Coordinates of C-alpha atoms and ligand atoms in Angstrom, one line a residue:
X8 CA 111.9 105.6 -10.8
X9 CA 110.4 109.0 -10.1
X10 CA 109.2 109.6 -13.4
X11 CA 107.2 112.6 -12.6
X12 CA 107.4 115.1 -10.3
X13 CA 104.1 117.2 -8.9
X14 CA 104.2 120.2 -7.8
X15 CA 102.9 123.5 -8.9
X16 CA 104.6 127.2 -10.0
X17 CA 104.3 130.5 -8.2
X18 CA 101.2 132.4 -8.0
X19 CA 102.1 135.1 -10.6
X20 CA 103.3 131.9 -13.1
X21 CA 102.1 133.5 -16.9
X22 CA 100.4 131.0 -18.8
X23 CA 99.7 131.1 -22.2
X24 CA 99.5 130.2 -26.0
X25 CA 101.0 131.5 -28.8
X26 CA 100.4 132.3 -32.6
X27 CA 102.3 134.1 -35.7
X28 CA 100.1 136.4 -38.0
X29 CA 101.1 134.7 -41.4
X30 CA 99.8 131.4 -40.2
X31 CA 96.5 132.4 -38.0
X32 CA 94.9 135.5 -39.7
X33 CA 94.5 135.4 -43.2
X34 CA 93.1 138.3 -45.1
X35 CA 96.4 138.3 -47.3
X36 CA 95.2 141.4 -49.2
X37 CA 92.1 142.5 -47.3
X38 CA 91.4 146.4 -46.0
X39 CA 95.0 147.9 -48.1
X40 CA 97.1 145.4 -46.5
X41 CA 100.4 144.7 -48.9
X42 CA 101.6 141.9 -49.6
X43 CA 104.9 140.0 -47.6
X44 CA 107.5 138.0 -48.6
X45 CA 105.3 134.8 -47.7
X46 CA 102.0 136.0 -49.7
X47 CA 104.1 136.1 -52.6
X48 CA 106.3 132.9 -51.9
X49 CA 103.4 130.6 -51.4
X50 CA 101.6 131.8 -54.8
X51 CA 104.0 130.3 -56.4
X52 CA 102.8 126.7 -57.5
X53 CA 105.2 123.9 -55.7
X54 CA 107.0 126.4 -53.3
X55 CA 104.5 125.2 -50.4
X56 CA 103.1 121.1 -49.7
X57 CA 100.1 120.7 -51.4
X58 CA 100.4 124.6 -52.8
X59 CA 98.9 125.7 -49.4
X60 CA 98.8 129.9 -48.7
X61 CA 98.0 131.6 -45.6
X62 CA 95.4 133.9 -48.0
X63 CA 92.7 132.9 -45.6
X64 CA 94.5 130.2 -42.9
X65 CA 92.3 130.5 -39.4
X66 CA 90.8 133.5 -41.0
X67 CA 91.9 135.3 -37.5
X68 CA 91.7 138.8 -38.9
X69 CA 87.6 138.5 -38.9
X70 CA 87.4 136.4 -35.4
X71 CA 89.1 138.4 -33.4
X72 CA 85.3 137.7 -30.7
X73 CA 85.6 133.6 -31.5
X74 CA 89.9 133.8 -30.8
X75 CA 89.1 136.0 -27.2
X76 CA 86.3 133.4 -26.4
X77 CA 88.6 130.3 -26.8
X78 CA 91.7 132.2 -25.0
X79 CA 88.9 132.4 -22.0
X80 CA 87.9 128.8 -21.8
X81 CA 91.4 128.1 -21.9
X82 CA 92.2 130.4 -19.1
X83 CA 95.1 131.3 -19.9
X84 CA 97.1 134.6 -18.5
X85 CA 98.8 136.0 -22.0
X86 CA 97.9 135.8 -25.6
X87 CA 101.7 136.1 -27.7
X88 CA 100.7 136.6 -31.6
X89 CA 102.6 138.7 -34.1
X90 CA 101.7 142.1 -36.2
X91 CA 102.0 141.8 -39.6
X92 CA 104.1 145.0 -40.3
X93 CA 102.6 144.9 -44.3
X94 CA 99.2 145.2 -42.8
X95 CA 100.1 148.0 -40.7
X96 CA 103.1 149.5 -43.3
X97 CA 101.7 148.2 -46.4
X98 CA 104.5 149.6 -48.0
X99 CA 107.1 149.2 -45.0
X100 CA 107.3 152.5 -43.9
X101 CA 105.6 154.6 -42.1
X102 CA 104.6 157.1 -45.2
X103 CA 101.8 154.2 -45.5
X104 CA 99.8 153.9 -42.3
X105 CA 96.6 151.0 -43.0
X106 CA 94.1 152.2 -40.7
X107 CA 92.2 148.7 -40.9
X108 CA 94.9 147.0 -39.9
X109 CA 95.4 149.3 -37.1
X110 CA 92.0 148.7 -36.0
X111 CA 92.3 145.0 -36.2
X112 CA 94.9 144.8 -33.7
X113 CA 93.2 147.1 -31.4
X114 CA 90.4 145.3 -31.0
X115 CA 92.3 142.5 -30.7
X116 CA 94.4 143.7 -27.9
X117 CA 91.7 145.4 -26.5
X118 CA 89.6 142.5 -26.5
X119 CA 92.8 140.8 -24.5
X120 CA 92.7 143.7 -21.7
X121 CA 89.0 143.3 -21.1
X122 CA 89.1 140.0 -20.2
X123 CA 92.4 140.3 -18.4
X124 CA 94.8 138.5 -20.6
X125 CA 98.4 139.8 -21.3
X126 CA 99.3 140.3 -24.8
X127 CA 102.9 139.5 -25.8
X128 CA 103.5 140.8 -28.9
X129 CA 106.1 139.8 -31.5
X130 CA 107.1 142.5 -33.8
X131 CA 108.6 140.2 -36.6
X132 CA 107.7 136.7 -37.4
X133 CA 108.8 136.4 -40.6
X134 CA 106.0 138.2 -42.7
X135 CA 109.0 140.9 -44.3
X136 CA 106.5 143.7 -46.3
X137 CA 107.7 142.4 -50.3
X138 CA 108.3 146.2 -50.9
X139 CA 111.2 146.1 -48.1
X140 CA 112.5 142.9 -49.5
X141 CA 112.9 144.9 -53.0
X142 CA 115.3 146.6 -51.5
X143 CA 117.6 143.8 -50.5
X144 CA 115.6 143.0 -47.4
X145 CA 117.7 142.2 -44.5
X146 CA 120.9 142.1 -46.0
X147 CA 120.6 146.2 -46.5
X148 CA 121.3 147.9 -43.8
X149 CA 118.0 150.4 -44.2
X150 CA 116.1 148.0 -43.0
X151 CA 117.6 149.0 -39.0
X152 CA 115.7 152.2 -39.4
X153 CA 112.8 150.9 -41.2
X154 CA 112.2 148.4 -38.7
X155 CA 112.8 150.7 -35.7
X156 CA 110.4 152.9 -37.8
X157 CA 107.9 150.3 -37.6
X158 CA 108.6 149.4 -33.8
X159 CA 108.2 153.0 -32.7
X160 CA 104.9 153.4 -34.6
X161 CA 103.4 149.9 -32.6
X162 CA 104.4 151.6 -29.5
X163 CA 103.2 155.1 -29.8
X164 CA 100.1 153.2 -31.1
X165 CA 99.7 149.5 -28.6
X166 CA 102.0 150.7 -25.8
X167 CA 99.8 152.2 -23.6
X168 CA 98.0 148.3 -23.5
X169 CA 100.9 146.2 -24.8
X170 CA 103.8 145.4 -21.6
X171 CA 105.3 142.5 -23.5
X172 CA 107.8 143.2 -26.8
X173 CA 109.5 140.4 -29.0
X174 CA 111.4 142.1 -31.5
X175 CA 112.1 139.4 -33.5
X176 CA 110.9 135.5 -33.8
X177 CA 113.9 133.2 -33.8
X178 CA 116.0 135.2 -35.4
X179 CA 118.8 132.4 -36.6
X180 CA 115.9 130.9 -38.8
X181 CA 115.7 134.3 -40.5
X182 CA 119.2 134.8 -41.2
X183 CA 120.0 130.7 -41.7
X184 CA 117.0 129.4 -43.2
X185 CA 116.2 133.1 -45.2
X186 CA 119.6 133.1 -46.8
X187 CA 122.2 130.0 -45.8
X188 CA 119.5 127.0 -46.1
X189 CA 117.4 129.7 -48.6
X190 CA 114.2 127.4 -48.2
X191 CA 112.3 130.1 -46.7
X192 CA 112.1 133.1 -48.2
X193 CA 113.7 135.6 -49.5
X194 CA 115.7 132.0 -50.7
X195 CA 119.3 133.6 -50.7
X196 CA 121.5 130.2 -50.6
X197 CA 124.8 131.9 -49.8
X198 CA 125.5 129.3 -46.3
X199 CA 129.0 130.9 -45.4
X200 CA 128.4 134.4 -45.4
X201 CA 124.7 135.7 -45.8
X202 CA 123.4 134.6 -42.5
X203 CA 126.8 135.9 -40.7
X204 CA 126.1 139.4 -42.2
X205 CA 121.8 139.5 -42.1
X206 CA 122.5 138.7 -38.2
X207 CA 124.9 141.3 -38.1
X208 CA 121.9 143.8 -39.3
X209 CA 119.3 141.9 -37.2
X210 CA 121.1 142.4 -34.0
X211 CA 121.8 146.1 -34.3
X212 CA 118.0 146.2 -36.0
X213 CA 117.0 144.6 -32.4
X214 CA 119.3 147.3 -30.3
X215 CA 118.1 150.3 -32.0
X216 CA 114.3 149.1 -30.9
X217 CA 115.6 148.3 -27.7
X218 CA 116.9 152.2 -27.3
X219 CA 113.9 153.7 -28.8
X220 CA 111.7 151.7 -26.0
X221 CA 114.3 152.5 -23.6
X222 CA 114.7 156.4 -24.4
X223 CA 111.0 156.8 -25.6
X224 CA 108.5 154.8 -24.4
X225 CA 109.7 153.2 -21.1
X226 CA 109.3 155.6 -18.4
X227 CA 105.6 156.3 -19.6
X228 CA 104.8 152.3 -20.6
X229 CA 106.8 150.0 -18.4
X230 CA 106.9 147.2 -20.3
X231 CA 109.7 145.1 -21.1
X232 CA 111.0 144.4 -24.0
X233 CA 113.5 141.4 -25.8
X234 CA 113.7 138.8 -28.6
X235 CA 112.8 135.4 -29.0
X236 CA 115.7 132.3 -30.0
X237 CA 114.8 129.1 -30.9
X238 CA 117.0 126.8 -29.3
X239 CA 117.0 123.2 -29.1
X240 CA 118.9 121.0 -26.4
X241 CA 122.5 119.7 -27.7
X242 CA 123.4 116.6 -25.8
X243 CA 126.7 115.0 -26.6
X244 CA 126.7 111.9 -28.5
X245 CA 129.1 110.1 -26.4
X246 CA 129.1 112.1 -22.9
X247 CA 132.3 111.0 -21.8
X248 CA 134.2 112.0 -24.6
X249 CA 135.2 115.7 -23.6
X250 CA 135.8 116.8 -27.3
X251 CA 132.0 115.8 -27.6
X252 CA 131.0 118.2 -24.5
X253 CA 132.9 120.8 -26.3
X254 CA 131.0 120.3 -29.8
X255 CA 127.5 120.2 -27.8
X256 CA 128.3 123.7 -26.3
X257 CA 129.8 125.0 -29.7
X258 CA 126.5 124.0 -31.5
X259 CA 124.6 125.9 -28.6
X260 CA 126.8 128.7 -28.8
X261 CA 126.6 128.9 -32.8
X262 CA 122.4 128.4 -32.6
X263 CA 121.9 130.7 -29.8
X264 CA 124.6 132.2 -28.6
X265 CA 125.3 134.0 -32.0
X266 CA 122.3 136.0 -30.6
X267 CA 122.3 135.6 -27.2
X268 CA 125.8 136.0 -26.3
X269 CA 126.3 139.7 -27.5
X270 CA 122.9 140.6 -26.2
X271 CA 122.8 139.0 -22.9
X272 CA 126.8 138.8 -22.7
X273 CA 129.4 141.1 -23.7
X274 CA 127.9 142.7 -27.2
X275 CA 130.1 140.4 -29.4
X276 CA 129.7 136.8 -30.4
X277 CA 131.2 133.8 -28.8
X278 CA 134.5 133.7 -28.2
X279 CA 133.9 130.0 -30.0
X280 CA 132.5 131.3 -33.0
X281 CA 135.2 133.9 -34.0
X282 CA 137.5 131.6 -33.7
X283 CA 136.4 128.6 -35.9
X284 CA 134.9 131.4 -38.7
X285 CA 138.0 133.6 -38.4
X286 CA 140.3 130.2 -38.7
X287 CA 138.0 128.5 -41.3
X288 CA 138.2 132.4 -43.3
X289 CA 142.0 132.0 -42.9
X290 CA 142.3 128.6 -44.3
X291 CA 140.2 129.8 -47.3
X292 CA 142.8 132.2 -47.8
X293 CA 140.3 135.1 -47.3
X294 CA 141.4 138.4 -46.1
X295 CA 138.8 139.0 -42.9
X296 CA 136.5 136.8 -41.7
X297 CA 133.5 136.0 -42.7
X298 CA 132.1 136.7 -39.5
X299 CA 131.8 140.8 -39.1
X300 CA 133.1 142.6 -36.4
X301 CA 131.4 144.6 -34.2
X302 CA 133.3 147.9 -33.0
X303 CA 133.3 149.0 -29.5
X304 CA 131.1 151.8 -30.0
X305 CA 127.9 148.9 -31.2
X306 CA 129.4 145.9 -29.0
X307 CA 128.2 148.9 -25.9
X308 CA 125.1 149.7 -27.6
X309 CA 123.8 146.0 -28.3
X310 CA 125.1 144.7 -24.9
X311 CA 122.3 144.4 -22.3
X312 CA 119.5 144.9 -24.5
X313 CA 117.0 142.2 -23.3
X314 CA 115.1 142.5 -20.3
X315 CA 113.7 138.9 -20.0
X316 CA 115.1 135.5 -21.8
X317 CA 112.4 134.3 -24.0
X318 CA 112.7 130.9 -26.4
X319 CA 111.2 128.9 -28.5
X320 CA 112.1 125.1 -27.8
X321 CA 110.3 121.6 -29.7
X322 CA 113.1 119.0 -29.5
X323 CA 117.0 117.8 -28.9
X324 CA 119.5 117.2 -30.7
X325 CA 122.8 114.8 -30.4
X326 CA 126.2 116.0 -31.4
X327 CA 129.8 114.7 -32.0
X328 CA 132.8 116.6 -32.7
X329 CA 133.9 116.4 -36.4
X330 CA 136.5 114.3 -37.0
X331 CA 137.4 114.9 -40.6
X332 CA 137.8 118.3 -41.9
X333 CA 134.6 119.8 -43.3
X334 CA 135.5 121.0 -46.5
X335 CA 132.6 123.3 -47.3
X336 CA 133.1 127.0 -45.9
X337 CA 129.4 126.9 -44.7
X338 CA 127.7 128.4 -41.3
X339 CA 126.9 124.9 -40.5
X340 CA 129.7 123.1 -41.1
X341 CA 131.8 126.7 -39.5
X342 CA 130.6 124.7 -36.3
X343 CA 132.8 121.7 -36.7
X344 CA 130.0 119.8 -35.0
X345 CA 127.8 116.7 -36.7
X346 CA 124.0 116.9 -35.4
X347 CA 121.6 114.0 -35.7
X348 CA 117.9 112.7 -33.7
X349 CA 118.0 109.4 -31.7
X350 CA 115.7 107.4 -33.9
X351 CA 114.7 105.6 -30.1
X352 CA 113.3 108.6 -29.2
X353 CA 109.4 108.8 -29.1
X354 CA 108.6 110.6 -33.1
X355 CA 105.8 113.2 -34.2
X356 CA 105.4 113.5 -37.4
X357 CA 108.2 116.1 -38.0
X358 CA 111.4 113.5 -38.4
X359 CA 113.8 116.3 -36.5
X360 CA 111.1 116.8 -33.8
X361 CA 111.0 114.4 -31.7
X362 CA 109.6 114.4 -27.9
X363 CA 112.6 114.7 -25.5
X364 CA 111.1 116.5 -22.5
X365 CA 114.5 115.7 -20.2
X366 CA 116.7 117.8 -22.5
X367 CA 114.1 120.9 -21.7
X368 CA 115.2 120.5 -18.2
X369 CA 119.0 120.5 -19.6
X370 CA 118.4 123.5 -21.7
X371 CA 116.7 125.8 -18.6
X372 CA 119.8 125.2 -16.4
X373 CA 122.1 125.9 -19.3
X374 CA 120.3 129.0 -19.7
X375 CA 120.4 129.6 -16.3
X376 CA 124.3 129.0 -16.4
X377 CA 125.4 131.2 -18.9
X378 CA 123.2 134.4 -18.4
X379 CA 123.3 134.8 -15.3
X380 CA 120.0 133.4 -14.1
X381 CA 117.6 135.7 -16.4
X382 CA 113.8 135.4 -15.6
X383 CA 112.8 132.9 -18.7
X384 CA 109.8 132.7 -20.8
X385 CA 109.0 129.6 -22.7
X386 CA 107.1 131.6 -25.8
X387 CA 107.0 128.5 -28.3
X388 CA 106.7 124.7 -27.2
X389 CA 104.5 121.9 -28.8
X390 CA 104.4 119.1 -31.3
X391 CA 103.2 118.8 -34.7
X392 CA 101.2 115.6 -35.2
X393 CA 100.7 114.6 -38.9
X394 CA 96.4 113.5 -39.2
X395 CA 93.7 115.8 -40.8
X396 CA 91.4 114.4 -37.5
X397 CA 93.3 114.6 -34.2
X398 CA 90.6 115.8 -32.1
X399 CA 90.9 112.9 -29.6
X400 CA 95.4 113.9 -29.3
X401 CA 96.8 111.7 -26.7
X402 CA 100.3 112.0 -28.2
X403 CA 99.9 115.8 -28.0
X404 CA 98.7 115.6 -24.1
X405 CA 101.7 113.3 -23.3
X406 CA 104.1 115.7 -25.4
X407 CA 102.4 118.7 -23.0
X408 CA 102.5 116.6 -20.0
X409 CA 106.4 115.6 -20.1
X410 CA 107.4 119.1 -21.3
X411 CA 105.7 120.9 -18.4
X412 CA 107.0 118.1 -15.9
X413 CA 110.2 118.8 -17.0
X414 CA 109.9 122.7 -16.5
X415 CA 108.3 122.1 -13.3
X416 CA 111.4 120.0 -12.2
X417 CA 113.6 122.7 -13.5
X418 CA 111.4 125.6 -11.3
X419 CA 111.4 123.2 -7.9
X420 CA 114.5 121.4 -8.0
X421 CA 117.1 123.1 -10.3
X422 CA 115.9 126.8 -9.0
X423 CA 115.3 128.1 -12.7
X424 CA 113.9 131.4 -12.8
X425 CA 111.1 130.5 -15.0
X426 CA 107.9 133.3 -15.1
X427 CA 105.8 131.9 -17.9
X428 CA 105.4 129.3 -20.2
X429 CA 103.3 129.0 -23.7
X430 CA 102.1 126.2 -26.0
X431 CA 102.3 126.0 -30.3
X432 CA 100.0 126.5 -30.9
X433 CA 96.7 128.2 -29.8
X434 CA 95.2 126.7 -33.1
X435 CA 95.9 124.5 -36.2
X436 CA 97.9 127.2 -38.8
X437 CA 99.5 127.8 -41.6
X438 CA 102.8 125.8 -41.3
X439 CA 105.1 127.2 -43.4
X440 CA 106.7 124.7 -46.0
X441 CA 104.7 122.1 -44.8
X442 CA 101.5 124.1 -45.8
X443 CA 98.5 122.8 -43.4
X444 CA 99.6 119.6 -42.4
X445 CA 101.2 118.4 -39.6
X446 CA 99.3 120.5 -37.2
X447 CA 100.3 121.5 -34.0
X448 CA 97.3 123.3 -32.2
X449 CA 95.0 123.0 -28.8
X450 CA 92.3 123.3 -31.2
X451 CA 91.6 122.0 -34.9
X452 CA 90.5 124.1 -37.3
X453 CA 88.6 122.8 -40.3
X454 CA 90.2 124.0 -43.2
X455 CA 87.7 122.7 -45.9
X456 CA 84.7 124.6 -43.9
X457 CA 85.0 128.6 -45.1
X458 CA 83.6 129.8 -41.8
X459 CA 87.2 128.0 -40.4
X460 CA 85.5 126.5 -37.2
X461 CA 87.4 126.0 -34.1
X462 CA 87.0 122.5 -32.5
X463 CA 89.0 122.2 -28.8
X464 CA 91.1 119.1 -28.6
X465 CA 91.0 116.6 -25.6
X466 CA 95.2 118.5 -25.3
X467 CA 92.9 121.9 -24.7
X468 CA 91.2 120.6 -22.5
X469 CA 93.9 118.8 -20.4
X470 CA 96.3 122.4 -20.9
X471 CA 93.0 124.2 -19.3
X472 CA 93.1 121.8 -15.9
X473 CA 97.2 122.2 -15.9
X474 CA 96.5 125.6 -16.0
X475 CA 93.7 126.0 -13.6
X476 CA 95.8 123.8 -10.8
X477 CA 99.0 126.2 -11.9
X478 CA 101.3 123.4 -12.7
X479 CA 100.7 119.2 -12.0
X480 CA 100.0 119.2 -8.4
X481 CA 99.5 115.2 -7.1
X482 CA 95.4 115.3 -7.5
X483 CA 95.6 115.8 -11.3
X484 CA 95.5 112.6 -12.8
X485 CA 93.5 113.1 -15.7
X486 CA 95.7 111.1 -18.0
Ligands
GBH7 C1 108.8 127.4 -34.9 O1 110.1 127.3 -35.3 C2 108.1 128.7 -35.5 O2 108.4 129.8 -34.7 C3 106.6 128.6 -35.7 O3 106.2 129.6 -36.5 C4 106.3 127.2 -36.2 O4 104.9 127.1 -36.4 C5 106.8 126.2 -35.2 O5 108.2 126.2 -35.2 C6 106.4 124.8 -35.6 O6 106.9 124.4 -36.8 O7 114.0 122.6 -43.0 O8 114.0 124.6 -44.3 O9 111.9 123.6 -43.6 C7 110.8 126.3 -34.8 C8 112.2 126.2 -35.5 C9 112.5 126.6 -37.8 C10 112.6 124.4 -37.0 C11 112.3 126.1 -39.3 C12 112.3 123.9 -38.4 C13 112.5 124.2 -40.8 C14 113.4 124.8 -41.8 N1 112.0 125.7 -36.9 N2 112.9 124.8 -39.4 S1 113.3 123.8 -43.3

C-alpha cells in the first residue's frame, strides 16, 4: 500500500509556525500593560492544572532577538503570533495607547521583515482586555466598535509591514467554550443561547474590520485580510448509513460553517442550522429562535468578507445521527449529532486529540467543496505530547510527517488550493486549562530556568529539512 506519497509544493508554498501572545510572551503586567480576561482567570487558585499563569510563560516579550534567531534556523517563510490588545489598549480602547507595548511589536515585526519572514498576525486570540469584559464582553454589542477600534489602530500602526490579518482565533471556542461549555473565560454557562448570540456579535465584529481594511487601509497596504476556524474532520460512524453522512456534515456545518457559511457563503448560517435551532426553539415553546437573524442589510455586509480560508485543525472526530431525542435545548445537542474518538487511533496525550492525518486530507477537499476552492492556509496544526523532557519527540516527527503527507496528497492529487501551512507550536507555551503541560512545541522551553531557554527538538529539526526540500520529495528519508 502506498502509504506515503513524495512530492513537493509550489515554489511560493508559505511555511511557517505559529504562536498566541497569552501563552508565548509573558510580562502579564510589565511597561502599563492591563490585565485580560486570562491574567485574571489564572490568578485564581484551581482555575488552571497545577495553578499555572502565563505572568512570565516563554517570557517572549523580552526575546523578541532569541524568537527571530530560532524562526531563522527553522527557515521558515511566516511567523503567525497574536497582539495582545490589553498591552496595546490597556484599557480597550483607544483613549489608552501603551507605547511599550507598541514598541514591542515593532521590533518584533520589524525584526520579521529584516530577515524576510512574513508576519501573520492575529488580532484576537482570546486575551479580551478585563476592562472590556466589565462591560459584558462579547455579549454587548460595543464591543463591534471597540474591536474595530482596536483593528484600525494595528493597521494605521503595523500595516505598512504587516500583509497578513486574522481577526479572530477560532472563533466557535470563544463563543462555545467562553459562554456554552463556560470553562474558559469569561465562564458564562448558558449552552443554548449565549454562544448563538456572542457569534452573532463576533461575526458582524469581524465584517466591520473587514470594511475598515477594505475602505481604509487596502489600496495603500495590500494585504489580505480573514479569520481563523478550528475545524476538525467529521467522519461518519457507520459510512453507509446516509442519516450518518448527513450528521457528519451537520456537525461540520454547526463547528464551522456557523462561521464560515455566512462569511464565505451567503451572509446567513446554514440552512441546517436554522432549521434544527428554529425547530428545537419551537418545540420548547419559545417565541423566535434561539438562533438570531441576520437582516438583509448585515447578511450583504458580512458576505464575502474573507480573502483567504485559514484553519486551525489537530484531530477527527466520528459521528452518528441521534437516535433518541436530545432533551437538553443546548448548542451541542441543537446538532442532533453524537461525537466520539476511535480509541484504535494512535493517542497523544490530549484524549480528544488523537493523530488522524487521512481525515486532514478529507477536511481540505471538503473545504474545497463547499467554498468554492478558496486558497487555504493551515495556521494551527500539531500534537501535544504529555512529558516535561521530550527533546528526543519521535511521536511529534511522525504526527508532522503524516499530517504534511496528507496535505501534500491533497495539493498533488486532490488539486487543493493550499498556499501555506504552519505548525503548533513554534515553542512549548502556556496551554490554557492544562497550564504547562502537555506541550506541543518545535522547541522546549525550560520552565523552571528564569532565563526560559529554548532547546530545538529532534521535530525542529526534521520540520527545518521538510521545509528546506519544500514538501517530502523521495531523497528525504530522515525518519
Ligand atoms: C488551539 O485550539 C488553540 O488555538 C491554541 O491556542 C492551542 O494552544 C492549541 O489548540 C492546542 O491546544 O475542554 O473546555 O478545555 C484547538 C481547539 C479549543 C480544542 C479548546 C480543545 C478545549 C476546551 N481547542 N478545546 S475545554
Amino acid at each position: 500500500m502506498d502509504t506515503y506519497f513524495y512530492g513537493t509544493f509550489p515554489k511560493d508554498f508559505s511555511w511557517g509556525v505559529s504562536s498566541s501572545a497569552y501563552q508565548i510572551e509573558g510580562g502579564w503586567d510589565a511597561d502599563g500593560k492591563g490585565p485580560s480576561i486570562w491574567d485574571n482567570f489564572t490568578h485564581v487558585p484551581g482555575n488552571i492544572n497545577n495553578n499555572d499563569t502565563g505572568d512570565i510563560a516563554c517570557d517572549s516579550y523580552n526575546k523578541v532577538e532569541e524568537d527571530i534567531y530560532l524562526l531563522r534556523a527553522l527557515g521558515v517563510k511566516n511567523y503567525r503570533f497574536s497582539l495582545s490588545w490589553p498591552r496595546i489598549f490597556p484599557s480597550g480602547r483607544n483613549n489608552s495607547i501603551n507605547s511599550h507595548g507598541v514598541d514591542y511589536y515593532n521590533r518584533l515585526i520589524d525584526g520579521l521583515v529584516a530577515n524576510n519572514i512574513t508576519p501573520i498576525v492575529t488580532l484576537y486570540h482570546w486575551d479580551l482586555p478585563q476592562a472590556l469584559q466589565d462591560i459584558g464582553g462579547w455579549e454587548n454589542s460595543e464591543l463591534i466598535d471597540l474591536f474595530d477600534s482596536f483593528a484600525d489602530f494595528c493597521f494605521q500602526t503595523f500595516g505598512d509591514r504587516v500583509k497578513f490579518w486574522i481577526t479572530l482565533n477560532e472563533p466557535q471556542v470563544v463563543a462555545w467554550v467562553g459562554y456554552g461549555a463556560g470553562t474558559f473565560p469569561p465562564n458564562v454557562n448558558d449552552p443554548g443561547n449565549a454562544p448563538y448570540r456572542v457569534a452573532h456579535i463576533l461575526l458582524k465584529a469581524h465584517a466591520r474590520v473587514y470594511h475598515t481594511y477594505d475602505d481604509k487601509y487596502r489600496a495603500s497596504q495590500g494585504g489580505v485580510i480573514t479569520l481563523c476556524p478550528n475545524i476538525d474532520w467529521a467522519e461518519p460512524k457507520t459510512p453507509s448509513d446516509p442519516r450518518d453522512i448527513e450528521a457528519a456534515d451537520r456537525h461540520l456545518q454547526f463547528l464551522v460553517g456557523w462561521f464560515t457559511h455566512p462569511i464565505f457563503k451567503n451572509g446567513d448560517y446554514p440552512e441546517v442550522m436554522k432549521w434544527k435551532v428554529g425547530n428545537r426553539s419551537e418545540l420548547q415553546n419559545l417565541p423566535s429562535s434561539r438562533l438570531p437573524v441576520f437582516t438583509a442589510e448585515e447578511r450583504e455586509y458580512i458576505r464575502g468578507t474573507a480573502d483567504v480560508f485559514c484553519f486551525n485543525t489537530y484531530t477527527s472526530k466520528i459521528v452518528t445521527h441521534a437516535t433518541t431525542q436530545l432533551s437538553p435545548s443546548s448548542y451541542e445537542y441543537d446538532q442532533e449529532v453524537l461525537t466520539s474518538v476511535d480509541s484504535s487511533w494512535p493517542s497523544s496525550a490530549l484524549s480528544d486529540h488523537r493523530a488522524v492525518a487521512w481525515g486532514l486530507r478529507r477536511l481540505l477537499n471538503w473545504i474545497k467543496e463547499e467554498y468554492g476552492n478558496p486558497p487555504i492556509y493551515i495556521i494551527e496544526n500539531g500534537v501535544g505530547i504529555k512529558t516535561t523532557s521530550d527533546v528526543d519527540d519521535n511521536t511529534r516527527i511522525f504526527y508532522y510527517k503524516t499530517y504534511i503527507d496528507e496535505t501534500l496528497k491533497a495539493y498533488n492529487l486532490d488539486n487543493v488550493n493550499l498556499r501555506g501551512y504552519n505548525a503548533w507550536s513554534f515553542m512549548d507555551s502556556f496551554e490554557w486549562l492544562n497550564g504547562y503541560d502537555p506541550r506541543f512545541g518545535l522547541h522546549q522551553v525550560d520552565f523552571g530556568n528564569p532565563n526560559r531557554p529554548r532547546t530545538p527538538k529532534r521535530s525542529a529539526v526534521y520540520y527545518a529539512e521538510i521545509i528546506r526540500n519544500n514538501g517530502i520529495p523521495l531523497h528525504l528519508q530522515l525518519f
